[in-house]
mmCIF file of C-alpha atoms and ligand atoms in Angstrom:
data_model
loop_
_atom_site.group_PDB
_atom_site.id
_atom_site.type_symbol
_atom_site.label_atom_id
_atom_site.label_comp_id
_atom_site.label_asym_id
_atom_site.label_seq_id
_atom_site.Cartn_x
_atom_site.Cartn_y
_atom_site.Cartn_z
ATOM 1 C CA MET A 4 -52.172 -5.622 75.682
ATOM 2 C CA GLY A 5 -50.329 -8.583 73.691
ATOM 3 C CA GLU A 6 -50.761 -9.375 70.100
ATOM 4 C CA ARG A 7 -53.383 -6.323 69.113
ATOM 5 C CA LYS A 8 -53.063 -4.178 66.338
ATOM 6 C CA VAL A 9 -51.779 -0.834 67.064
ATOM 7 C CA ILE A 10 -53.373 2.571 66.660
ATOM 8 C CA LEU A 11 -51.863 6.242 66.478
ATOM 9 C CA SER A 12 -54.346 9.196 66.649
ATOM 10 C CA GLY A 13 -54.188 12.481 68.230
ATOM 11 C CA ASN A 14 -55.064 16.141 68.123
ATOM 12 C CA ARG A 15 -53.263 19.238 68.964
ATOM 13 C CA PRO A 16 -54.228 21.091 71.729
ATOM 14 C CA THR A 17 -56.984 23.220 70.994
ATOM 15 C CA GLY A 18 -58.552 23.721 74.485
ATOM 16 C CA ARG A 19 -62.022 22.325 75.538
ATOM 17 C CA LEU A 20 -63.765 20.361 72.831
ATOM 18 C CA HIS A 21 -67.307 20.587 71.284
ATOM 19 C CA ILE A 22 -69.778 17.756 70.198
ATOM 20 C CA GLY A 23 -68.532 17.600 66.612
ATOM 21 C CA HIS A 24 -65.503 16.525 68.409
ATOM 22 C CA LEU A 25 -67.450 13.841 70.358
ATOM 23 C CA PHE A 26 -69.728 12.417 67.884
ATOM 24 C CA GLY A 27 -67.058 12.498 64.787
ATOM 25 C CA VAL A 28 -63.742 11.289 66.590
ATOM 26 C CA LEU A 29 -63.810 10.677 70.667
ATOM 27 C CA GLN A 30 -66.874 8.084 70.491
ATOM 28 C CA ASN A 31 -64.821 6.430 67.709
ATOM 29 C CA TRP A 32 -61.626 6.517 69.994
ATOM 30 C CA ALA A 33 -63.471 4.758 72.915
ATOM 31 C CA LYS A 34 -64.600 1.946 70.295
ATOM 32 C CA LEU A 35 -61.278 1.419 69.387
ATOM 33 C CA GLN A 36 -59.728 0.828 71.985
ATOM 34 C CA GLU A 37 -61.644 -2.355 73.094
ATOM 35 C CA ASP A 38 -59.929 -4.062 70.053
ATOM 36 C CA TYR A 39 -56.181 -2.245 69.321
ATOM 37 C CA GLU A 40 -53.363 -1.314 71.014
ATOM 38 C CA THR A 41 -54.283 2.857 71.163
ATOM 39 C CA TYR A 42 -51.878 5.779 71.652
ATOM 40 C CA PHE A 43 -53.396 8.959 71.757
ATOM 41 C CA GLU A 44 -50.688 11.671 71.157
ATOM 42 C CA ILE A 45 -51.351 15.197 72.566
ATOM 43 C CA ALA A 46 -49.618 17.177 69.349
ATOM 44 C CA ASP A 47 -47.940 20.493 71.472
ATOM 45 C CA TRP A 48 -45.483 20.470 69.207
ATOM 46 C CA HIS A 49 -48.068 20.380 66.089
ATOM 47 C CA ALA A 50 -49.745 23.176 67.472
ATOM 48 C CA LEU A 51 -46.482 25.055 67.645
ATOM 49 C CA THR A 52 -46.338 25.457 63.776
ATOM 50 C CA THR A 53 -48.886 28.095 63.346
ATOM 51 C CA LYS A 54 -49.074 28.978 67.450
ATOM 52 C CA TYR A 55 -45.358 29.232 68.113
ATOM 53 C CA ARG A 56 -45.692 33.289 68.995
ATOM 54 C CA ASP A 57 -48.245 32.948 72.507
ATOM 55 C CA THR A 58 -47.597 29.918 73.536
ATOM 56 C CA SER A 59 -49.140 31.148 76.990
ATOM 57 C CA SER A 60 -52.146 29.130 76.963
ATOM 58 C CA LEU A 61 -50.696 25.938 75.959
ATOM 59 C CA LYS A 62 -50.836 23.915 79.159
ATOM 60 C CA SER A 63 -54.153 24.445 80.178
ATOM 61 C CA ASP A 64 -55.178 23.569 76.651
ATOM 62 C CA ILE A 65 -53.652 20.456 76.979
ATOM 63 C CA GLU A 66 -55.486 20.043 80.310
ATOM 64 C CA ASP A 67 -58.719 21.195 78.896
ATOM 65 C CA MET A 68 -58.444 18.989 75.598
ATOM 66 C CA VAL A 69 -57.660 15.869 77.859
ATOM 67 C CA ILE A 70 -60.313 15.787 80.325
ATOM 68 C CA ASP A 71 -62.624 16.250 77.521
ATOM 69 C CA TRP A 72 -61.044 13.047 76.293
ATOM 70 C CA LEU A 73 -61.618 11.242 79.642
ATOM 71 C CA ILE A 74 -65.110 12.280 80.439
ATOM 72 C CA SER A 75 -65.861 10.914 76.697
ATOM 73 C CA GLY A 76 -64.929 7.597 77.104
ATOM 74 C CA ILE A 77 -61.002 7.058 76.550
ATOM 75 C CA SER A 78 -59.682 5.179 79.419
ATOM 76 C CA PRO A 79 -56.225 5.365 80.571
ATOM 77 C CA GLU A 80 -56.409 1.931 81.433
ATOM 78 C CA LYS A 81 -57.170 1.180 78.199
ATOM 79 C CA SER A 82 -55.040 3.412 75.994
ATOM 80 C CA VAL A 83 -52.128 5.159 76.089
ATOM 81 C CA ILE A 84 -52.441 8.989 76.524
ATOM 82 C CA PHE A 85 -48.865 10.939 76.084
ATOM 83 C CA VAL A 86 -48.078 14.490 75.051
ATOM 84 C CA GLN A 87 -45.931 14.145 72.134
ATOM 85 C CA SER A 88 -42.980 16.888 72.960
ATOM 86 C CA HIS A 89 -42.153 14.728 76.096
ATOM 87 C CA ILE A 90 -41.225 11.791 73.820
ATOM 88 C CA LYS A 91 -38.231 13.106 72.170
ATOM 89 C CA GLN A 92 -37.455 10.121 70.181
ATOM 90 C CA HIS A 93 -40.173 11.688 67.843
ATOM 91 C CA ALA A 94 -37.990 14.846 66.797
ATOM 92 C CA GLU A 95 -34.974 12.020 66.045
ATOM 93 C CA LEU A 96 -37.235 10.094 63.740
ATOM 94 C CA HIS A 97 -38.122 12.888 62.321
ATOM 95 C CA VAL A 98 -34.689 14.264 61.557
ATOM 96 C CA LEU A 99 -33.956 10.791 60.272
ATOM 97 C CA PHE A 100 -37.217 10.487 58.043
ATOM 98 C CA SER A 101 -36.323 14.263 56.580
ATOM 99 C CA MET A 102 -33.491 12.871 54.752
ATOM 100 C CA LEU A 103 -36.055 10.593 52.809
ATOM 101 C CA VAL A 104 -38.314 13.282 51.535
ATOM 102 C CA SER A 105 -37.968 15.905 48.724
ATOM 103 C CA LEU A 106 -38.495 19.119 48.684
ATOM 104 C CA SER A 107 -40.693 18.773 46.311
ATOM 105 C CA ARG A 108 -42.921 16.479 47.835
ATOM 106 C CA LEU A 109 -43.300 18.296 51.063
ATOM 107 C CA LEU A 110 -44.533 21.519 48.241
ATOM 108 C CA ARG A 111 -47.129 19.204 46.999
ATOM 109 C CA ASN A 112 -48.983 18.796 50.369
ATOM 110 C CA PRO A 113 -52.839 20.608 49.618
ATOM 111 C CA THR A 114 -52.895 21.629 53.195
ATOM 112 C CA LEU A 115 -49.639 23.716 52.762
ATOM 113 C CA LYS A 116 -51.484 24.986 49.780
ATOM 114 C CA GLU A 117 -54.766 25.717 50.940
ATOM 115 C CA TYR A 118 -52.618 27.626 54.150
ATOM 116 C CA VAL A 119 -50.298 29.489 51.792
ATOM 117 C CA ALA A 120 -53.685 30.354 49.487
ATOM 118 C CA GLU A 121 -55.272 31.644 52.746
ATOM 119 C CA ARG A 122 -52.645 33.761 53.893
ATOM 120 C CA GLU A 123 -51.848 34.831 50.331
ATOM 121 C CA ALA A 124 -55.712 36.446 50.369
ATOM 122 C CA LEU A 125 -55.572 37.902 53.972
ATOM 123 C CA LYS A 126 -51.806 39.321 52.838
ATOM 124 C CA LEU A 127 -53.011 40.777 49.903
ATOM 125 C CA LYS A 128 -56.203 42.361 51.870
ATOM 126 C CA THR A 129 -54.102 44.078 54.109
ATOM 127 C CA GLU A 130 -51.276 45.016 51.696
ATOM 128 C CA LYS A 131 -54.009 46.385 49.455
ATOM 129 C CA LYS A 132 -55.697 48.556 52.579
ATOM 130 C CA THR A 133 -52.337 50.209 53.258
ATOM 131 C CA LEU A 134 -51.601 50.988 49.650
ATOM 132 C CA ASN A 135 -54.993 52.504 48.845
ATOM 133 C CA ARG A 136 -54.132 54.700 52.098
ATOM 134 C CA ILE A 137 -50.692 55.095 50.740
ATOM 135 C CA ALA A 138 -52.009 56.275 47.383
ATOM 136 C CA GLN A 139 -54.522 58.622 48.775
ATOM 137 C CA ASN A 140 -52.271 60.371 50.957
ATOM 138 C CA ILE A 141 -49.465 60.703 47.967
ATOM 139 C CA SER A 142 -52.330 62.205 45.379
ATOM 140 C CA GLN A 143 -53.450 64.521 48.133
ATOM 141 C CA LYS A 144 -49.875 65.991 48.884
ATOM 142 C CA ILE A 145 -48.997 66.618 45.481
ATOM 143 C CA LEU A 146 -52.387 67.862 44.059
ATOM 144 C CA LYS A 147 -53.738 69.943 46.984
ATOM 145 C CA GLU A 148 -55.828 72.344 45.111
ATOM 146 C CA ASP A 149 -56.806 70.083 41.720
ATOM 147 C CA GLU A 150 -59.603 68.069 42.898
ATOM 148 C CA GLU A 151 -60.491 66.169 39.593
ATOM 149 C CA ARG A 152 -56.740 65.262 39.088
ATOM 150 C CA LYS A 153 -56.673 63.959 42.207
ATOM 151 C CA GLU A 154 -59.024 61.293 41.747
ATOM 152 C CA VAL A 155 -57.533 60.422 38.333
ATOM 153 C CA LEU A 156 -54.265 60.358 39.557
ATOM 154 C CA GLU A 157 -55.270 58.540 42.859
ATOM 155 C CA GLY A 158 -56.938 55.977 40.468
ATOM 156 C CA LYS A 159 -53.550 55.384 38.659
ATOM 157 C CA ILE A 160 -51.566 55.050 41.277
ATOM 158 C CA LYS A 161 -54.073 52.227 43.246
ATOM 159 C CA GLU A 162 -53.911 50.594 39.848
ATOM 160 C CA PHE A 163 -50.599 50.244 39.535
ATOM 161 C CA ILE A 164 -49.752 49.260 43.175
ATOM 162 C CA LEU A 165 -52.215 46.531 42.584
ATOM 163 C CA LYS A 166 -51.010 45.240 39.668
ATOM 164 C CA GLU A 167 -47.335 45.119 41.059
ATOM 165 C CA LEU A 168 -48.917 43.553 44.012
ATOM 166 C CA GLU A 169 -50.732 41.059 42.265
ATOM 167 C CA ASP A 170 -47.699 39.812 39.968
ATOM 168 C CA ASN A 171 -45.369 39.955 42.954
ATOM 169 C CA LEU A 172 -47.567 37.701 45.101
ATOM 170 C CA PHE A 173 -48.727 35.212 43.000
ATOM 171 C CA SER A 174 -45.875 34.942 40.920
ATOM 172 C CA GLU A 175 -44.978 31.194 39.998
ATOM 173 C CA ASP A 176 -41.114 31.765 39.402
ATOM 174 C CA SER A 177 -40.404 33.238 42.973
ATOM 175 C CA GLU A 178 -37.024 31.635 43.622
ATOM 176 C CA VAL A 179 -38.240 30.286 47.212
ATOM 177 C CA PRO A 180 -42.076 29.151 46.962
ATOM 178 C CA TYR A 181 -44.450 30.263 49.659
ATOM 179 C CA GLY A 182 -40.673 31.798 50.736
ATOM 180 C CA ASP A 183 -41.835 34.645 53.461
ATOM 181 C CA ILE A 184 -45.566 32.489 54.321
ATOM 182 C CA VAL A 185 -44.662 28.986 55.553
ATOM 183 C CA ASN A 186 -42.052 28.551 58.317
ATOM 184 C CA TYR A 187 -39.637 25.303 57.915
ATOM 185 C CA GLY A 188 -41.530 23.492 60.825
ATOM 186 C CA PHE A 189 -45.007 24.096 58.909
ATOM 187 C CA LEU A 190 -43.217 22.438 55.424
ATOM 188 C CA GLY A 191 -42.191 19.402 57.654
ATOM 189 C CA TYR A 192 -44.973 18.861 59.978
ATOM 190 C CA PRO A 193 -45.992 16.149 57.566
ATOM 191 C CA VAL A 194 -42.464 14.715 58.402
ATOM 192 C CA LEU A 195 -43.055 15.256 61.934
ATOM 193 C CA GLN A 196 -46.628 13.014 61.620
ATOM 194 C CA ALA A 197 -45.140 10.076 59.956
ATOM 195 C CA ALA A 198 -42.837 9.909 62.371
ATOM 196 C CA ASP A 199 -45.568 10.224 65.152
ATOM 197 C CA ILE A 200 -47.498 7.549 63.253
ATOM 198 C CA LEU A 201 -44.536 4.980 62.582
ATOM 199 C CA ILE A 202 -42.253 5.394 65.893
ATOM 200 C CA TYR A 203 -45.532 3.460 67.421
ATOM 201 C CA ARG A 204 -45.232 0.743 64.116
ATOM 202 C CA ALA A 205 -48.902 1.630 63.894
ATOM 203 C CA HIS A 206 -50.967 -0.535 61.634
ATOM 204 C CA VAL A 207 -53.868 1.466 61.571
ATOM 205 C CA VAL A 208 -54.662 5.415 61.680
ATOM 206 C CA PRO A 209 -58.509 6.761 62.019
ATOM 207 C CA ILE A 210 -58.820 9.551 59.895
ATOM 208 C CA GLY A 211 -60.930 11.756 57.864
ATOM 209 C CA LYS A 212 -60.861 11.900 54.156
ATOM 210 C CA ASP A 213 -59.259 15.149 53.764
ATOM 211 C CA GLN A 214 -56.164 13.611 55.589
ATOM 212 C CA LEU A 215 -56.072 11.126 53.282
ATOM 213 C CA PRO A 216 -52.901 12.665 51.417
ATOM 214 C CA HIS A 217 -51.047 12.573 54.655
ATOM 215 C CA LEU A 218 -51.520 9.422 55.347
ATOM 216 C CA GLU A 219 -50.020 8.876 51.880
ATOM 217 C CA LEU A 220 -46.938 10.576 52.693
ATOM 218 C CA THR A 221 -46.452 8.517 55.893
ATOM 219 C CA ARG A 222 -46.725 5.571 53.877
ATOM 220 C CA GLU A 223 -44.107 6.535 51.099
ATOM 221 C CA ILE A 224 -41.707 6.970 53.855
ATOM 222 C CA ALA A 225 -42.266 3.682 55.543
ATOM 223 C CA ARG A 226 -41.635 1.902 52.273
ATOM 224 C CA ARG A 227 -38.564 4.331 51.449
ATOM 225 C CA PHE A 228 -36.777 3.062 54.913
ATOM 226 C CA ASN A 229 -37.785 -0.517 54.817
ATOM 227 C CA SER A 230 -36.387 -0.728 50.568
ATOM 228 C CA LEU A 231 -33.423 1.268 51.940
ATOM 229 C CA TYR A 232 -32.752 -0.404 55.312
ATOM 230 C CA GLY A 233 -34.674 -3.254 55.960
ATOM 231 C CA GLU A 234 -38.587 -4.042 57.152
ATOM 232 C CA VAL A 235 -39.125 -2.133 60.359
ATOM 233 C CA PHE A 236 -42.280 -0.350 59.892
ATOM 234 C CA PRO A 237 -45.957 -1.630 58.985
ATOM 235 C CA ILE A 238 -47.759 0.158 56.044
ATOM 236 C CA PRO A 239 -50.418 2.134 58.446
ATOM 237 C CA GLU A 240 -53.685 1.765 56.588
ATOM 238 C CA PRO A 241 -56.546 4.500 57.182
ATOM 239 C CA ILE A 242 -59.837 3.909 58.739
ATOM 240 C CA LEU A 243 -62.178 6.314 57.620
ATOM 241 C CA ASN A 244 -64.410 8.682 59.970
ATOM 242 C CA GLU A 245 -67.908 8.302 58.533
ATOM 243 C CA PHE A 246 -69.848 10.206 61.042
ATOM 244 C CA ALA A 247 -72.319 12.634 60.313
ATOM 245 C CA LYS A 248 -70.992 16.217 60.616
ATOM 246 C CA VAL A 249 -72.719 18.381 63.510
ATOM 247 C CA PRO A 250 -73.717 21.612 62.073
ATOM 248 C CA GLY A 251 -72.450 24.847 64.366
ATOM 249 C CA THR A 252 -75.218 27.270 66.026
ATOM 250 C CA ASP A 253 -75.081 29.237 63.052
ATOM 251 C CA GLY A 254 -75.593 26.302 60.461
ATOM 252 C CA ARG A 255 -72.324 26.264 59.203
ATOM 253 C CA LYS A 256 -69.814 23.300 60.348
ATOM 254 C CA MET A 257 -69.241 23.392 64.094
ATOM 255 C CA SER A 258 -65.797 25.091 64.669
ATOM 256 C CA LYS A 259 -64.165 26.967 67.359
ATOM 257 C CA SER A 260 -63.229 29.588 64.243
ATOM 258 C CA TYR A 261 -66.791 30.051 63.740
ATOM 259 C CA ASN A 262 -67.411 30.799 67.177
ATOM 260 C CA ASN A 263 -70.540 28.418 66.805
ATOM 261 C CA THR A 264 -69.534 25.683 69.213
ATOM 262 C CA ILE A 265 -71.364 23.457 71.898
ATOM 263 C CA LEU A 266 -68.707 22.212 74.014
ATOM 264 C CA ILE A 267 -68.805 19.041 75.658
ATOM 265 C CA GLY A 268 -70.663 19.468 78.754
ATOM 266 C CA GLU A 269 -71.440 23.219 78.329
ATOM 267 C CA ASP A 270 -73.067 24.399 81.525
ATOM 268 C CA ALA A 271 -76.862 24.793 81.203
ATOM 269 C CA GLU A 272 -76.861 28.870 81.182
ATOM 270 C CA SER A 273 -74.440 28.983 78.165
ATOM 271 C CA LEU A 274 -76.165 26.059 76.595
ATOM 272 C CA LYS A 275 -79.717 27.849 76.411
ATOM 273 C CA LYS A 276 -78.189 30.852 75.522
ATOM 274 C CA LYS A 277 -76.332 29.213 72.689
ATOM 275 C CA ILE A 278 -79.572 27.392 71.547
ATOM 276 C CA MET A 279 -82.344 29.705 72.024
ATOM 277 C CA SER A 280 -79.876 32.508 69.647
ATOM 278 C CA SER A 281 -79.341 29.646 67.365
ATOM 279 C CA TYR A 282 -79.810 29.874 63.563
ATOM 280 C CA THR A 283 -83.358 28.320 61.937
ATOM 281 C CA ASP A 284 -84.620 28.531 58.911
ATOM 282 C CA PRO A 285 -85.121 32.215 57.620
ATOM 283 C CA GLN A 286 -87.839 31.441 56.209
ATOM 284 C CA LYS A 287 -89.924 30.680 58.801
ATOM 285 C CA ILE A 288 -90.978 33.912 60.606
ATOM 286 C CA ARG A 289 -94.189 32.932 62.275
ATOM 287 C CA LYS A 290 -95.568 29.795 63.714
ATOM 288 C CA ASN A 291 -97.781 28.743 60.851
ATOM 289 C CA ASP A 292 -94.790 29.448 58.214
ATOM 290 C CA PRO A 293 -93.882 26.046 56.423
ATOM 291 C CA GLY A 294 -90.291 25.137 57.322
ATOM 292 C CA HIS A 295 -87.446 23.410 55.956
ATOM 293 C CA PRO A 296 -85.868 21.493 58.454
ATOM 294 C CA ASP A 297 -83.247 20.056 56.905
ATOM 295 C CA THR A 298 -81.292 23.320 56.412
ATOM 296 C CA CYS A 299 -81.774 23.851 60.371
ATOM 297 C CA PRO A 300 -79.188 22.937 62.967
ATOM 298 C CA VAL A 301 -81.841 22.777 65.490
ATOM 299 C CA PHE A 302 -83.572 19.979 63.623
ATOM 300 C CA HIS A 303 -80.036 18.144 63.198
ATOM 301 C CA TYR A 304 -79.672 18.595 67.198
ATOM 302 C CA HIS A 305 -83.240 16.867 67.191
ATOM 303 C CA MET A 306 -81.850 14.123 65.023
ATOM 304 C CA ILE A 307 -78.755 13.219 67.665
ATOM 305 C CA PHE A 308 -80.372 14.120 71.273
ATOM 306 C CA ASN A 309 -83.800 13.752 70.541
ATOM 307 C CA ARG A 310 -84.252 10.848 67.515
ATOM 308 C CA GLU A 311 -87.603 9.520 68.673
ATOM 309 C CA ASN A 312 -89.415 12.488 68.104
ATOM 310 C CA ALA A 313 -87.242 13.808 65.269
ATOM 311 C CA GLU A 314 -89.839 12.459 62.369
ATOM 312 C CA ASN A 315 -92.614 13.991 63.892
ATOM 313 C CA ILE A 316 -90.911 17.329 64.551
ATOM 314 C CA LYS A 317 -89.776 17.451 61.028
ATOM 315 C CA THR A 318 -93.498 16.797 59.702
ATOM 316 C CA GLU A 319 -94.948 19.291 62.115
ATOM 317 C CA CYS A 320 -92.082 21.864 61.076
ATOM 318 C CA ILE A 321 -92.810 21.435 57.204
ATOM 319 C CA LYS A 322 -96.529 21.640 57.799
ATOM 320 C CA GLY A 323 -96.049 24.787 60.011
ATOM 321 C CA VAL A 324 -97.853 23.421 63.257
ATOM 322 C CA ARG A 325 -94.560 23.698 65.432
ATOM 323 C CA GLY A 326 -93.042 27.213 66.530
ATOM 324 C CA CYS A 327 -89.251 27.713 66.368
ATOM 325 C CA VAL A 328 -89.317 28.817 70.309
ATOM 326 C CA GLN A 329 -90.777 25.547 71.577
ATOM 327 C CA CYS A 330 -88.508 23.696 69.079
ATOM 328 C CA LYS A 331 -85.587 25.353 70.702
ATOM 329 C CA LYS A 332 -86.699 24.717 74.049
ATOM 330 C CA GLU A 333 -87.576 20.983 73.570
ATOM 331 C CA ILE A 334 -84.080 20.596 72.508
ATOM 332 C CA PHE A 335 -82.344 22.632 74.997
ATOM 333 C CA SER A 336 -84.103 20.177 77.908
ATOM 334 C CA LYS A 337 -83.180 17.147 75.906
ATOM 335 C CA MET A 338 -79.431 18.364 75.218
ATOM 336 C CA ASP A 339 -79.056 19.694 79.030
ATOM 337 C CA THR A 340 -79.969 16.383 80.197
ATOM 338 C CA PHE A 341 -77.528 14.906 77.902
ATOM 339 C CA MET A 342 -74.491 17.019 79.143
ATOM 340 C CA GLU A 343 -75.553 16.478 82.740
ATOM 341 C CA PRO A 344 -72.866 13.458 83.584
ATOM 342 C CA TYR A 345 -70.048 15.299 81.026
ATOM 343 C CA ARG A 346 -70.372 18.191 83.442
ATOM 344 C CA GLU A 347 -70.030 15.834 86.693
ATOM 345 C CA LYS A 348 -66.904 14.272 85.582
ATOM 346 C CA ARG A 349 -65.118 17.445 84.067
ATOM 347 C CA LYS A 350 -66.304 19.040 87.992
ATOM 348 C CA LYS A 351 -64.087 16.228 89.047
ATOM 349 C CA TYR A 352 -61.152 16.410 86.693
ATOM 350 C CA GLU A 353 -61.525 20.762 87.157
ATOM 351 C CA GLU A 354 -61.224 20.711 90.736
ATOM 352 C CA LYS A 355 -57.953 18.309 90.481
ATOM 353 C CA ARG A 356 -55.993 19.072 87.351
ATOM 354 C CA ASP A 357 -52.973 17.477 88.595
ATOM 355 C CA LEU A 358 -54.833 14.137 87.851
ATOM 356 C CA VAL A 359 -54.759 15.102 84.562
ATOM 357 C CA TRP A 360 -51.181 15.154 84.852
ATOM 358 C CA ASP A 361 -50.587 11.772 86.587
ATOM 359 C CA ILE A 362 -52.538 9.688 83.240
ATOM 360 C CA ILE A 363 -50.370 12.045 81.396
ATOM 361 C CA ARG A 364 -46.914 11.017 82.883
ATOM 362 C CA GLU A 365 -48.100 7.494 82.975
ATOM 363 C CA GLY A 366 -48.872 7.757 79.344
ATOM 364 C CA ASP A 367 -45.827 9.447 78.551
ATOM 365 C CA LYS A 368 -43.745 6.314 80.059
ATOM 366 C CA LYS A 369 -45.008 3.889 78.411
ATOM 367 C CA ALA A 370 -45.075 5.482 74.792
ATOM 368 C CA ARG A 371 -41.472 6.490 75.128
ATOM 369 C CA GLU A 372 -40.641 2.739 76.046
ATOM 370 C CA LYS A 373 -42.163 1.841 72.867
ATOM 371 C CA ALA A 374 -41.087 4.820 71.214
ATOM 372 C CA GLU A 375 -37.153 4.043 72.138
ATOM 373 C CA GLY A 376 -38.029 0.087 71.378
ATOM 374 C CA THR A 377 -38.323 1.250 67.505
ATOM 375 C CA MET A 378 -35.571 3.748 67.634
ATOM 376 C CA GLU A 379 -33.158 1.134 68.779
ATOM 377 C CA ILE A 380 -34.217 -1.133 65.850
ATOM 378 C CA VAL A 381 -33.984 2.120 63.809
ATOM 379 C CA ARG A 382 -30.199 3.147 64.588
ATOM 380 C CA GLU A 383 -29.128 0.014 63.960
ATOM 381 C CA LYS A 384 -30.633 -0.962 60.950
ATOM 382 C CA MET A 385 -29.021 2.580 59.522
ATOM 383 C CA LYS A 386 -26.020 1.636 60.865
ATOM 384 C CA ILE A 387 -25.609 4.584 63.159
ATOM 385 C CA ASN A 388 -25.763 2.883 67.242
ATOM 386 C CA TYR A 389 -22.180 3.597 67.033
HETATM 387 S S1 SF4 B 425 -89.673 24.384 63.688
HETATM 388 FE FE1 SF4 B 425 -87.626 23.417 64.502
HETATM 389 S S2 SF4 B 425 -87.220 22.513 62.800
HETATM 390 FE FE2 SF4 B 425 -88.527 24.034 61.776
HETATM 391 S S3 SF4 B 425 -87.030 25.790 61.743
HETATM 392 FE FE3 SF4 B 425 -87.843 26.211 63.753
HETATM 393 S S4 SF4 B 425 -86.179 25.181 64.754
HETATM 394 FE FE4 SF4 B 425 -85.821 24.758 63.140
#
């Protein structure tokens, strides 16, 4: 691999991947491995920050995700594919880095804020429901007979409880911000991420725009370490993933949590079902209604898998000379052909899942060697190599 610059990227193991990942990330990785020394991390510790209660599917999720990496062109000959938790040096560097970051810096993490806002909204919703029920019960018990007074009392109790709840949940001056919503691991995950990147002394990190704040923290930690103990880490630069987003079958962003994905190598039967039931322009009810292809996910799929005919399809849709059923049948046929080689390759690994682990063990070895090399320098620079 010689003098090539180093790239680190990775993903939490989430099971099988979808075509949004293929066009948004994996095809880019496959290109990058031609020019860089590439490390692809299966970030299982990161997965635990939110998925620590039930870990039963973690192993099969890792296998499924790595199979998708392999069938999408990530080559174990060109790239190092490894499991984060197999390289204990990441944990060591994480601990050392955690001394260099203030708590207030971590609390400014925008992902943390989004996560907390989501959880708070959910918590409020659940508590509102429970407390409404309690309010009803109390008022019913006190005022069995008097319907009118019961309603007034119930309303007052609800009003009082809601106010208390909202004040309590969103108060700025609570002693521990986000105290009972966020665990220590989640708060510190950008520091672990910095350790993941810097332990390979990566020069470049391919990321989406939304992840830029995390990389900024990694860069800050690298600078701080270098200025305290001496130059060890390059300051990693981002390469922005600039790919068109693939919409899900319901027109929203393709995501497992929306249940609107098309998997890489999706089997023909379920592919057909998904395409034929996918969302289209709601104003186009009959074939001769003029349509709006730009808002239709099926048209987006034509642009990706049937590019040569996309312009024509657009015109026909707008003019009302194309029906949605026919349009879906055509794109299904194109996508079905596209999926065939992915299905074939997936089958090979499905039948021998041990192959995936052989590849990972090989990658682990290379990753461990590189990571330990960095840790030897780090311990020496910090004078903790006694
Ligand atoms: S004709 Fe095709 S592009 Fe137009 S709305 Fe229907 S499915 Fe979408």
